[in-house]
Amino acid sequence: MSNPPSPPAWTLTAVQELMAAPLNDLLYRAHGVHRTHFDPNAIQLSTLLSVKTGGCPEDCHYCPQSLRYTSGVESEPLLPLDEVVSRAKQAQSAGATR
């Protein structure tokens, strides 16, 4: 597999034009780029695993994982590495690619 070509160098003007573009125009352009490089009808299955739930020492006001706020999220210990690897293998055998 070869590496994709490097993107063109950005000029300040190009960046300013991109930042000023309406969101829907950016979404439309991004959709076109995606369709050019990926099968538009393929779905990629991802599986998420929380290896550490709750008890986070960070002070993010929006996050229910923070130990500083009452959110109802029960704190759980860090999952052991062997369990994480086992669960990743299960996810892969179930069709997850990410």
C-alpha angles and dihedrals in degrees: 000000000000126000117257116252117270115260116252118269112268122236122208090245092053091050092048091050091050092050091049095050118109114259094241091054090052091049090050092051092046090051090054092050090049093050090050094055104029139041102266091210098049120102120207113214115217127185122203125206124186104218092182120025124191129343095082111164093213119106100226106154093204097050123092090201093071115109089213094073136054105239105144093251109136114224114239130185123255111279114246115255094243090056092049091051091047092050091047090054090049090051092049092050088050090058104268114144097182 
